[in-house]
mmCIF file of C-alpha atoms in Angstrom:
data_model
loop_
_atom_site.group_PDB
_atom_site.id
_atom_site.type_symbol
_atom_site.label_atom_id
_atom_site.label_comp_id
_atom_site.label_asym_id
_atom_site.label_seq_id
_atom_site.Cartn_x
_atom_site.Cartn_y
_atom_site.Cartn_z
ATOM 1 C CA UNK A 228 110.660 80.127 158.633
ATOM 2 C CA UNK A 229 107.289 78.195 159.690
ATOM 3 C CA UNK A 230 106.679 80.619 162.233
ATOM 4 C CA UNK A 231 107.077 84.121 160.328
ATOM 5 C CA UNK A 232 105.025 82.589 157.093
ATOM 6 C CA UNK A 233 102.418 81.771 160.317
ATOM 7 C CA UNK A 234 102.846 85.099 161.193
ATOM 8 C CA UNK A 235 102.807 86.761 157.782
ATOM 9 C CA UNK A 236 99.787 84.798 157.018
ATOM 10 C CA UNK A 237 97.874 86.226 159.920
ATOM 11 C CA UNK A 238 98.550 89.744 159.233
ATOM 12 C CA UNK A 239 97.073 88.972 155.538
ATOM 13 C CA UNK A 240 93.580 87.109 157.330
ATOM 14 C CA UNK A 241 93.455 90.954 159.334
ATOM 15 C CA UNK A 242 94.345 92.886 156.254
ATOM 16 C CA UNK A 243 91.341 90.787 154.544
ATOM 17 C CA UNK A 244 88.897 90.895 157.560
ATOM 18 C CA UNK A 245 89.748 94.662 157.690
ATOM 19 C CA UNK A 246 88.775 95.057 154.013
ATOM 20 C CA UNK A 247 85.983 93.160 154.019
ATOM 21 C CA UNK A 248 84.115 95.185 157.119
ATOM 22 C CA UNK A 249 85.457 98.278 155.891
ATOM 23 C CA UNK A 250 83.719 97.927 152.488
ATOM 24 C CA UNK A 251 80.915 96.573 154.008
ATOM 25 C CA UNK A 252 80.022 99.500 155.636
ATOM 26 C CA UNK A 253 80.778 101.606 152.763
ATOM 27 C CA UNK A 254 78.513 99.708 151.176
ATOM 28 C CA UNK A 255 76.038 99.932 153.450
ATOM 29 C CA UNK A 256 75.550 104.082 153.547
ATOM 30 C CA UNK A 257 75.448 104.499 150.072
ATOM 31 C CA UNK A 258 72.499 106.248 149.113
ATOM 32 C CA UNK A 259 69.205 104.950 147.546
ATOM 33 C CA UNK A 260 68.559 100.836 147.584
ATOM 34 C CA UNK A 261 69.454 98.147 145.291
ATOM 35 C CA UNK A 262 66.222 96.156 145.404
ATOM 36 C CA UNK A 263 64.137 99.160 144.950
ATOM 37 C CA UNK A 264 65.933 100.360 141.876
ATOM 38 C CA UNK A 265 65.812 97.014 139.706
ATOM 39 C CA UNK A 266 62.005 95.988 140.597
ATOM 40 C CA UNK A 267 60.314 99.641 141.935
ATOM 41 C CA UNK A 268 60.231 99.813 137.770
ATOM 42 C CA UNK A 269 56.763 100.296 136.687
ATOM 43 C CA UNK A 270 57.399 98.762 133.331
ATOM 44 C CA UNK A 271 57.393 95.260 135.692
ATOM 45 C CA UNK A 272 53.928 95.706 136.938
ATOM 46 C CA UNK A 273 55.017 94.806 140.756
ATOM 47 C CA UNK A 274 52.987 95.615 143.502
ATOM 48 C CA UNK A 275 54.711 97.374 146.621
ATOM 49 C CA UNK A 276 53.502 93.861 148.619
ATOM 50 C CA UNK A 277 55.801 91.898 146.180
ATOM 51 C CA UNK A 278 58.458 94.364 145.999
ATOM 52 C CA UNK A 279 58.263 93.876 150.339
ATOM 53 C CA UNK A 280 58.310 90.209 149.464
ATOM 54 C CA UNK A 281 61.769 90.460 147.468
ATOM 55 C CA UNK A 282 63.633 92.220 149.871
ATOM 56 C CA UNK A 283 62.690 89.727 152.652
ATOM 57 C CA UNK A 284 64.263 87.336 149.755
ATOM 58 C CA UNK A 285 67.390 89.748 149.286
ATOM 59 C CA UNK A 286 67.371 89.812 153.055
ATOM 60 C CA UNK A 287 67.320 93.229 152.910
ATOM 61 C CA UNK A 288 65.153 94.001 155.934
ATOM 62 C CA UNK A 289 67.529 91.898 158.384
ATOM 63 C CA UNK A 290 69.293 94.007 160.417
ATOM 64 C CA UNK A 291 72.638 95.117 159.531
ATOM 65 C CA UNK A 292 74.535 92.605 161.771
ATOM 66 C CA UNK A 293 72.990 89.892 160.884
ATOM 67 C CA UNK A 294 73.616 90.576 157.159
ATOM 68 C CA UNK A 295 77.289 91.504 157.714
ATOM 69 C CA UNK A 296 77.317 87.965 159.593
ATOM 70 C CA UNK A 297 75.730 86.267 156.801
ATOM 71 C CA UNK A 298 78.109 87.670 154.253
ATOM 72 C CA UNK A 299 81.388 87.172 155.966
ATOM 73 C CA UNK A 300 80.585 83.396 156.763
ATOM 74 C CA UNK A 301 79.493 83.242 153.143
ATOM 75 C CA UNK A 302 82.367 84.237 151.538
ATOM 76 C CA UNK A 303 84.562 82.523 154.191
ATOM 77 C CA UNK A 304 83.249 79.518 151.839
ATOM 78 C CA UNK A 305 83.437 80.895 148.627
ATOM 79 C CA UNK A 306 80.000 82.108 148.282
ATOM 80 C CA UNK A 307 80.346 86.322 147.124
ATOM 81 C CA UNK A 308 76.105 85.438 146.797
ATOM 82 C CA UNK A 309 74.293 86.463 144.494
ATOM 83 C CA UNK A 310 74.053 89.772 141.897
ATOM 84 C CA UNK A 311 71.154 91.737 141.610
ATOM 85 C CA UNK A 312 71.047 92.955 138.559
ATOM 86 C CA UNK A 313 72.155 90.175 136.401
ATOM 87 C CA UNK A 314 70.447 87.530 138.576
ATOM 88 C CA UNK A 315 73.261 84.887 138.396
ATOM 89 C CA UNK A 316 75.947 83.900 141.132
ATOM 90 C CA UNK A 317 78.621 86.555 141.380
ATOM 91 C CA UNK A 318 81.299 83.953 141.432
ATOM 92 C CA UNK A 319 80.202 83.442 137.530
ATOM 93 C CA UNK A 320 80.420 87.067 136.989
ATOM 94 C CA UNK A 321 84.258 87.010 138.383
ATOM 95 C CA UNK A 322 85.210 83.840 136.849
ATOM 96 C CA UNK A 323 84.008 85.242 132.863
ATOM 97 C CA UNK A 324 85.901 88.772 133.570
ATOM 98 C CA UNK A 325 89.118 88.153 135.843
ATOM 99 C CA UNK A 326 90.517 86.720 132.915
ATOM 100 C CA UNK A 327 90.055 89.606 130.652
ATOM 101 C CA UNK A 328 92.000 91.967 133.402
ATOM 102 C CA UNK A 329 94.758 89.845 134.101
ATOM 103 C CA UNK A 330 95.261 89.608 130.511
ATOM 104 C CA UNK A 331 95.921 93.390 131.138
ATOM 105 C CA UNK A 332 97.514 93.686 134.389
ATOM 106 C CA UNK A 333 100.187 90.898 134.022
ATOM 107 C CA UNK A 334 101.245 92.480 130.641
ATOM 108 C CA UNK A 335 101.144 96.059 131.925
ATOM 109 C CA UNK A 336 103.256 95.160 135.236
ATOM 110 C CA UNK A 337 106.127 93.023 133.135
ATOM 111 C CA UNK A 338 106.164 96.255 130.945
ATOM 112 C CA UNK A 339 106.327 98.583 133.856
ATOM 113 C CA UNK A 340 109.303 96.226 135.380
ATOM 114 C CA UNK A 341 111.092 96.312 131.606
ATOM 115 C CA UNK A 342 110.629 99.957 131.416
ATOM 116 C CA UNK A 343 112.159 100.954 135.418
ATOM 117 C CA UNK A 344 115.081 98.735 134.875
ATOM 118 C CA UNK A 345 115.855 100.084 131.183
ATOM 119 C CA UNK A 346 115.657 103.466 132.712
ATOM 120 C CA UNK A 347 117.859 102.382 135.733
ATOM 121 C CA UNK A 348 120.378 101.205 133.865
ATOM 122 C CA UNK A 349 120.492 103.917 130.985
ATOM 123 C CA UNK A 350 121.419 106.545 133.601
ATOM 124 C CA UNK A 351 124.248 104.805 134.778
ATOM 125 C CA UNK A 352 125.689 104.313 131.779
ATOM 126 C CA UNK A 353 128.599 107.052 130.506
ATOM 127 C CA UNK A 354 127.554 109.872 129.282
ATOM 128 C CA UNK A 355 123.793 109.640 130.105
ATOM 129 C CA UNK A 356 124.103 110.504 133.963
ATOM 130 C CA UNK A 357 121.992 113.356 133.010
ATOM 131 C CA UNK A 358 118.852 110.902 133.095
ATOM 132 C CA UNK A 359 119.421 110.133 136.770
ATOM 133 C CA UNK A 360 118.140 113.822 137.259
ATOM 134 C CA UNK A 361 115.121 113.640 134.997
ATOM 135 C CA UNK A 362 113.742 110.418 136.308
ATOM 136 C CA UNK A 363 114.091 111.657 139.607
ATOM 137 C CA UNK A 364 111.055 113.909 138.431
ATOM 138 C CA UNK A 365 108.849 111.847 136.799
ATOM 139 C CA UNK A 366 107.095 109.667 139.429
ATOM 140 C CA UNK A 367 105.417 112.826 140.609
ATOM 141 C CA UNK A 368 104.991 113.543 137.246
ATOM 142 C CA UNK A 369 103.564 110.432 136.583
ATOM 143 C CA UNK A 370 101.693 109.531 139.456
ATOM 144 C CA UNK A 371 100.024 113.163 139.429
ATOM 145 C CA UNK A 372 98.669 111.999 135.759
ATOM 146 C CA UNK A 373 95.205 110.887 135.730
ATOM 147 C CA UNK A 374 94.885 107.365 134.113
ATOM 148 C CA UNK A 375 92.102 108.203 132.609
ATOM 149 C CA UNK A 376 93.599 111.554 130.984
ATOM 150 C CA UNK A 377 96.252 109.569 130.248
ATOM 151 C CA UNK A 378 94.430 106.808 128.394
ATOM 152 C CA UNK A 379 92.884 109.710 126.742
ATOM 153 C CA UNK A 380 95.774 111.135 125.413
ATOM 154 C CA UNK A 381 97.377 108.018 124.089
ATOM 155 C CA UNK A 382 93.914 107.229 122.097
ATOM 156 C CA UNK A 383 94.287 110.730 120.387
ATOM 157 C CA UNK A 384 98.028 110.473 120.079
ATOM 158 C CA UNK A 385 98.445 107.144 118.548
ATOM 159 C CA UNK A 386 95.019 106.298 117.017
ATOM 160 C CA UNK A 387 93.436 109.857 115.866
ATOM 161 C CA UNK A 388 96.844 111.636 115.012
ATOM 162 C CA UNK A 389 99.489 108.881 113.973
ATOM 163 C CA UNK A 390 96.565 106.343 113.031
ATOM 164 C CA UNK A 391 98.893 103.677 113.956
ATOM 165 C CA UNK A 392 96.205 101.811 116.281
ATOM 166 C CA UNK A 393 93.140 101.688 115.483
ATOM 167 C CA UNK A 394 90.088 102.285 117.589
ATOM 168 C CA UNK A 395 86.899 100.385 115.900
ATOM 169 C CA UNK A 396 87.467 96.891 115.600
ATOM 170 C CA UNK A 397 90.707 96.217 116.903
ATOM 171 C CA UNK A 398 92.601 93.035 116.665
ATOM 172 C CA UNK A 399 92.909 91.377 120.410
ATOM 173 C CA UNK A 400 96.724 92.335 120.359
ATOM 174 C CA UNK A 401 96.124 96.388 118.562
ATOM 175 C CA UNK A 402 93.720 96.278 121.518
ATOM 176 C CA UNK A 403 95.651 95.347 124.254
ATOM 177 C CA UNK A 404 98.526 97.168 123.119
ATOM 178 C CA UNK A 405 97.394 101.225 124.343
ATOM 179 C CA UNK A 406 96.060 99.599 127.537
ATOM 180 C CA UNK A 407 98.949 98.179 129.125
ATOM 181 C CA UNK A 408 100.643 100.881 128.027
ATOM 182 C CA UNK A 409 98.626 103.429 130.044
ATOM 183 C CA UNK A 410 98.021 101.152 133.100
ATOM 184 C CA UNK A 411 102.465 100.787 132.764
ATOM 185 C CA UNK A 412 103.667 103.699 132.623
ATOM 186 C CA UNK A 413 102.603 105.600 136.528
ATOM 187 C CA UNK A 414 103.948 102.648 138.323
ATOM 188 C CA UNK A 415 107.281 102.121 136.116
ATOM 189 C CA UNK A 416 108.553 105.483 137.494
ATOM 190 C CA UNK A 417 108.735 104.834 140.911
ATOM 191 C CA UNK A 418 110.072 101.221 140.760
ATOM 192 C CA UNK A 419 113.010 103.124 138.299
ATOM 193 C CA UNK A 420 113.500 105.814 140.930
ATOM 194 C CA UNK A 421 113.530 103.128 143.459
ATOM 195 C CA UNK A 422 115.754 100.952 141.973
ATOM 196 C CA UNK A 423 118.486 103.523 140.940
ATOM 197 C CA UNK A 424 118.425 104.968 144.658
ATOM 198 C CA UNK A 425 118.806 100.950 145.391
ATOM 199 C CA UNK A 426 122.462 101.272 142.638
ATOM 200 C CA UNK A 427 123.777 104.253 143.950
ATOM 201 C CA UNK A 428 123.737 103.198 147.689
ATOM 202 C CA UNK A 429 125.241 99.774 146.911
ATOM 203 C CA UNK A 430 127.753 101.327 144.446
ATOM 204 C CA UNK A 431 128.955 102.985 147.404
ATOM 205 C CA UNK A 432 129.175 100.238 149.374
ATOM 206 C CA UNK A 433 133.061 98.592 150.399
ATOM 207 C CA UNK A 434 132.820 95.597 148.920
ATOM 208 C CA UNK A 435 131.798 97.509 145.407
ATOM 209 C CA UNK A 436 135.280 99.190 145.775
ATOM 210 C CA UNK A 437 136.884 95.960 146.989
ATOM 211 C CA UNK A 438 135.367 94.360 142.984
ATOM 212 C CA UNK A 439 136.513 97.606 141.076
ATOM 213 C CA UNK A 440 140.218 97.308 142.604
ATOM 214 C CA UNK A 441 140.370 93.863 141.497
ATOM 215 C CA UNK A 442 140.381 94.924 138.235
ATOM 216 C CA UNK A 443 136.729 94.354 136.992
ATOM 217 C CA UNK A 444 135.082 96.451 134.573
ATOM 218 C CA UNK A 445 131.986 98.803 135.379
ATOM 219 C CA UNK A 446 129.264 96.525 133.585
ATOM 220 C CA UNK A 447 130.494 93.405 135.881
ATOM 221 C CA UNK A 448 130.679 94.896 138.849
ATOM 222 C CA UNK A 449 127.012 96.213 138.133
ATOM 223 C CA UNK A 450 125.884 92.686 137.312
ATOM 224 C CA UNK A 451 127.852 90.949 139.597
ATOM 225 C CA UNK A 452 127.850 92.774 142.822
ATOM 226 C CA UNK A 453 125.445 95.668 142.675
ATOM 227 C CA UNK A 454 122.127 94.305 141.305
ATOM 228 C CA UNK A 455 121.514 91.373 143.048
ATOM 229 C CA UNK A 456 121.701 93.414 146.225
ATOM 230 C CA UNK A 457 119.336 96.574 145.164
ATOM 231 C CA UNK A 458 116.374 94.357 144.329
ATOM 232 C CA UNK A 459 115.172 94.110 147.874
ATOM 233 C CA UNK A 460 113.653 97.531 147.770
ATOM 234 C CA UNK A 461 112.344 97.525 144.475
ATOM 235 C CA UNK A 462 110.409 94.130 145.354
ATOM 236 C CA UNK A 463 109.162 95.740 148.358
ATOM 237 C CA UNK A 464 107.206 98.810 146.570
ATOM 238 C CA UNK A 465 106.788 96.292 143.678
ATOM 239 C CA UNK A 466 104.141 94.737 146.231
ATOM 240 C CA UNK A 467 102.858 98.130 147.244
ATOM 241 C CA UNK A 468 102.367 99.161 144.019
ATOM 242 C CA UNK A 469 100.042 96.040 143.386
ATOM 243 C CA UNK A 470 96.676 98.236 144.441
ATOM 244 C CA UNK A 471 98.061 101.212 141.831
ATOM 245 C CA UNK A 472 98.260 98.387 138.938
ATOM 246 C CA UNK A 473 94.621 97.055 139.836
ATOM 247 C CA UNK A 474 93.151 100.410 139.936
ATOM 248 C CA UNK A 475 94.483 101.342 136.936
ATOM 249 C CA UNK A 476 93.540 98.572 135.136
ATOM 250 C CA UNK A 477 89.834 98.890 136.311
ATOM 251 C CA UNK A 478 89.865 102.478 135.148
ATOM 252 C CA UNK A 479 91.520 101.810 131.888
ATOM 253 C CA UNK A 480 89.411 99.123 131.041
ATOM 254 C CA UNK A 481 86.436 101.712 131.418
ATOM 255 C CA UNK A 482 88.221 104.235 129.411
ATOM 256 C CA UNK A 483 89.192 101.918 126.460
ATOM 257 C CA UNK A 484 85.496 99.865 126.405
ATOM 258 C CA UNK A 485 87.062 96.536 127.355
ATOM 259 C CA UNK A 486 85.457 94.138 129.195
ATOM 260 C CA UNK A 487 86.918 93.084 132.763
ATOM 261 C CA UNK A 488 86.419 93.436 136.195
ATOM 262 C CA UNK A 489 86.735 97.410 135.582
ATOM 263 C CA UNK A 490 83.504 96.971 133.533
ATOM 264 C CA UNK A 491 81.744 94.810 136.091
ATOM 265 C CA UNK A 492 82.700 97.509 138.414
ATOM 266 C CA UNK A 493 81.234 100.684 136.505
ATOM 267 C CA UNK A 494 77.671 98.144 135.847
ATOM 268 C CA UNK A 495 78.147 97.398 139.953
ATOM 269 C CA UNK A 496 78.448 100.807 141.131
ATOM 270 C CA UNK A 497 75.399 102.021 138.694
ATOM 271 C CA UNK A 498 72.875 99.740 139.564
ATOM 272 C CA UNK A 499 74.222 99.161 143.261
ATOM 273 C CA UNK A 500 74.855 95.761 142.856
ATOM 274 C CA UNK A 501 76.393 95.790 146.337
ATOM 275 C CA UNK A 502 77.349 91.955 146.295
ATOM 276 C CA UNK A 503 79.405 92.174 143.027
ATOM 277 C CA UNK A 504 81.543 95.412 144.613
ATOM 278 C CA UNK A 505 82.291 93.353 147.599
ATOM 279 C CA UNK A 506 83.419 90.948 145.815
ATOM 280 C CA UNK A 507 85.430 92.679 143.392
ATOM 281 C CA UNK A 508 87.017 94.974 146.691
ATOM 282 C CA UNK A 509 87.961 91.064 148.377
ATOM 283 C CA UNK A 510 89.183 89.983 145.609
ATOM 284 C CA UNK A 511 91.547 92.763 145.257
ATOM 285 C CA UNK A 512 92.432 92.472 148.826
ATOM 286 C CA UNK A 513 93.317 88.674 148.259
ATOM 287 C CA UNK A 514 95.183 89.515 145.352
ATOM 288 C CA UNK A 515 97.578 92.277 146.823
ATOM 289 C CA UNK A 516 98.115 90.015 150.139
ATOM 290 C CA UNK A 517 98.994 87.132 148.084
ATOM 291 C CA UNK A 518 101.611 89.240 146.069
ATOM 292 C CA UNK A 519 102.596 91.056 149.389
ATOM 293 C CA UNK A 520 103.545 87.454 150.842
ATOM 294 C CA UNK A 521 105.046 86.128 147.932
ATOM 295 C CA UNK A 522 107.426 89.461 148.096
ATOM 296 C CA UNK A 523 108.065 88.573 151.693
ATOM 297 C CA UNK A 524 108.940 84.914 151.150
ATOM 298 C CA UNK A 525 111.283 85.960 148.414
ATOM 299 C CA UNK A 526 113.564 88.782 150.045
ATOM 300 C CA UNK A 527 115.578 86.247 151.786
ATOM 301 C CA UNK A 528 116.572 85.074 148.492
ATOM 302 C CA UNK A 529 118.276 88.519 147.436
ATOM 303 C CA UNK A 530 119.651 89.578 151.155
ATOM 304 C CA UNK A 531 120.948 86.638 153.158
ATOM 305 C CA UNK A 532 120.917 88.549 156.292
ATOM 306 C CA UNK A 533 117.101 87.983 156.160
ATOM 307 C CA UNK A 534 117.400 84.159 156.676
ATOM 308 C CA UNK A 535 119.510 85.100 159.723
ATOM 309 C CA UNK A 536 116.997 86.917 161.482
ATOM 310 C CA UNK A 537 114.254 84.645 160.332
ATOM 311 C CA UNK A 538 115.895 81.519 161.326
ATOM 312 C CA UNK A 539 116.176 83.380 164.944
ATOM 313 C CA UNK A 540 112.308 84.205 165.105
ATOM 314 C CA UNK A 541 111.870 80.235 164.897
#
């Protein structure tokens, strides 16, 4: 088990070292130049000499290697450096808006989970069969959906039509409410699709038929037997669907005027505030590694078989 979480672990430090170069030189090409936009303003009276002078401070003459070097070894300790624009450490700037998007995210992915296995198990249940067919079309459905049009749509649907929520001066939970309900519903499709694929193939399984001819009913053999052994691909694209859930959340949080990283972002991206957007893109990477290998260290729990073979690798 030592060995694959080894393993595991460095595929994560690539997927992170990958990210971070990748973005980097994203960064890097976009057009026009931080420094230049925040002091080349003549309202601040600066002198093209001084406006040399801070981006030999920025480092922004060093050549590109040397400030990829810089960077990497910098946040290899914890330092994302410093932002532009606001003039304070970037780490500050994460720590006083993470909180405000996981207050969405988490919310909006329990929802999402609540919503695939409702749907999952209302199609199996007599009589509604026919939903099996409809959900089979609504990832794409889904998916293909904008989250900002969607956001959209639920603001004009549930605040300007049914005035149920409203939009000035929400309470924190009216306001959270519309949110996770946008940023839950394109990922709660395809864990429900998933997860009924995950029934039907273990319904057909031997054993299944082995539990029915002993006399059990429907619902126990569904609890019992089938279940437990169709959540190893729904964890598996639960993990995948991590980067959906933290893009939508950064886009809804633009949409709906919330503060967050998805704010921080939009500010970032404006102003070119390239140390904040590498931040935010690594800490995103971190976050859907960490979920990735928390996925992989719990799929042995649901399929036994899986502590065989990793037992062997040691």
């Amino acid at each position: 088990m030592s060995h694959a979480l080894l393993r595991r672990s460095g595929h994560g430090l690539l997927v992170l070292w990958a990210a971070f170069t990748l973005s980097f030189v994203l960064l890097q090409v976009l057009p026009g130049d931080a420094v230049l936009i925040k002091f080349q303003n003549p309202d601040l009276g600066l002198s093209p000499a001084q406006i040399q002078e801070m981006r030999v401070a920025y480092g922004a003459d060093s050549p590109l290697w040397q400030q990829y070097g810089h960077t990497l070894f910098a946040m290899l300790r914890g330092d994302f450096g410093y932002s532009l624009q606001a003039g304070v450490p970037v780490s500050e700037l994460i720590t006083s808006n993470l909180p405000d998007t996981l207050s969405l995210a988490l919310p909006a992915f329990a929802l999402a989970v609540v919503l695939a296995f409702a749907l999952a198990f209302a199609s199996r249940l007599p009589g509604l069969r026919w939903l099996s067919n409809t959900i089979q079309s609504l990832p794409v459905l889904f998916i293909s959906l904008p989250t900002f049009w969607l956001g959209i749509a639920l603001i004009q649907l549930f605040s300007f039509q049914l005035k149920w929520i409203p939009v000035i001066n929400p309470t924190p939970l009216q306001g959270l409410i519309l949110p996770i309900v946008t940023v839950a519903i394109p990922i709660s499709a395809p864990l429900a699709q998933i997860l009924m694929r995950g029934l039907d193939q273990v319904a057909s399984q031997p054993f299944v038929a082995v539990a029915r001819a002993k006399g059990l009913s429907e619902t126990a053999v569904l609890w019992r037997h089938v279940t437990g052994n169709a959540l190893l691909p729904v964890l598996n694209i639960a993990g995948l669907l991590l980067g959906e859930l933290i893009a939508g959340a950064l886009i809804t949080e633009t949409v709906f005027g919330r503060s967050g990283l998805g704010q921080l972002t939009q500010q970032a991206v404006n102003n070119q505030d390239i140390a904040v957007l590498q931040a935010i893109v690594m800490i995103s990477a971190l976050g859907f590694v960490l979920i990735n290998l928390l996925v992989d260290l719990l799929m042995p729990l649901f399929d036994p078989r899986l502590q065989t073979v990793t037992g062997g690798a040691q």
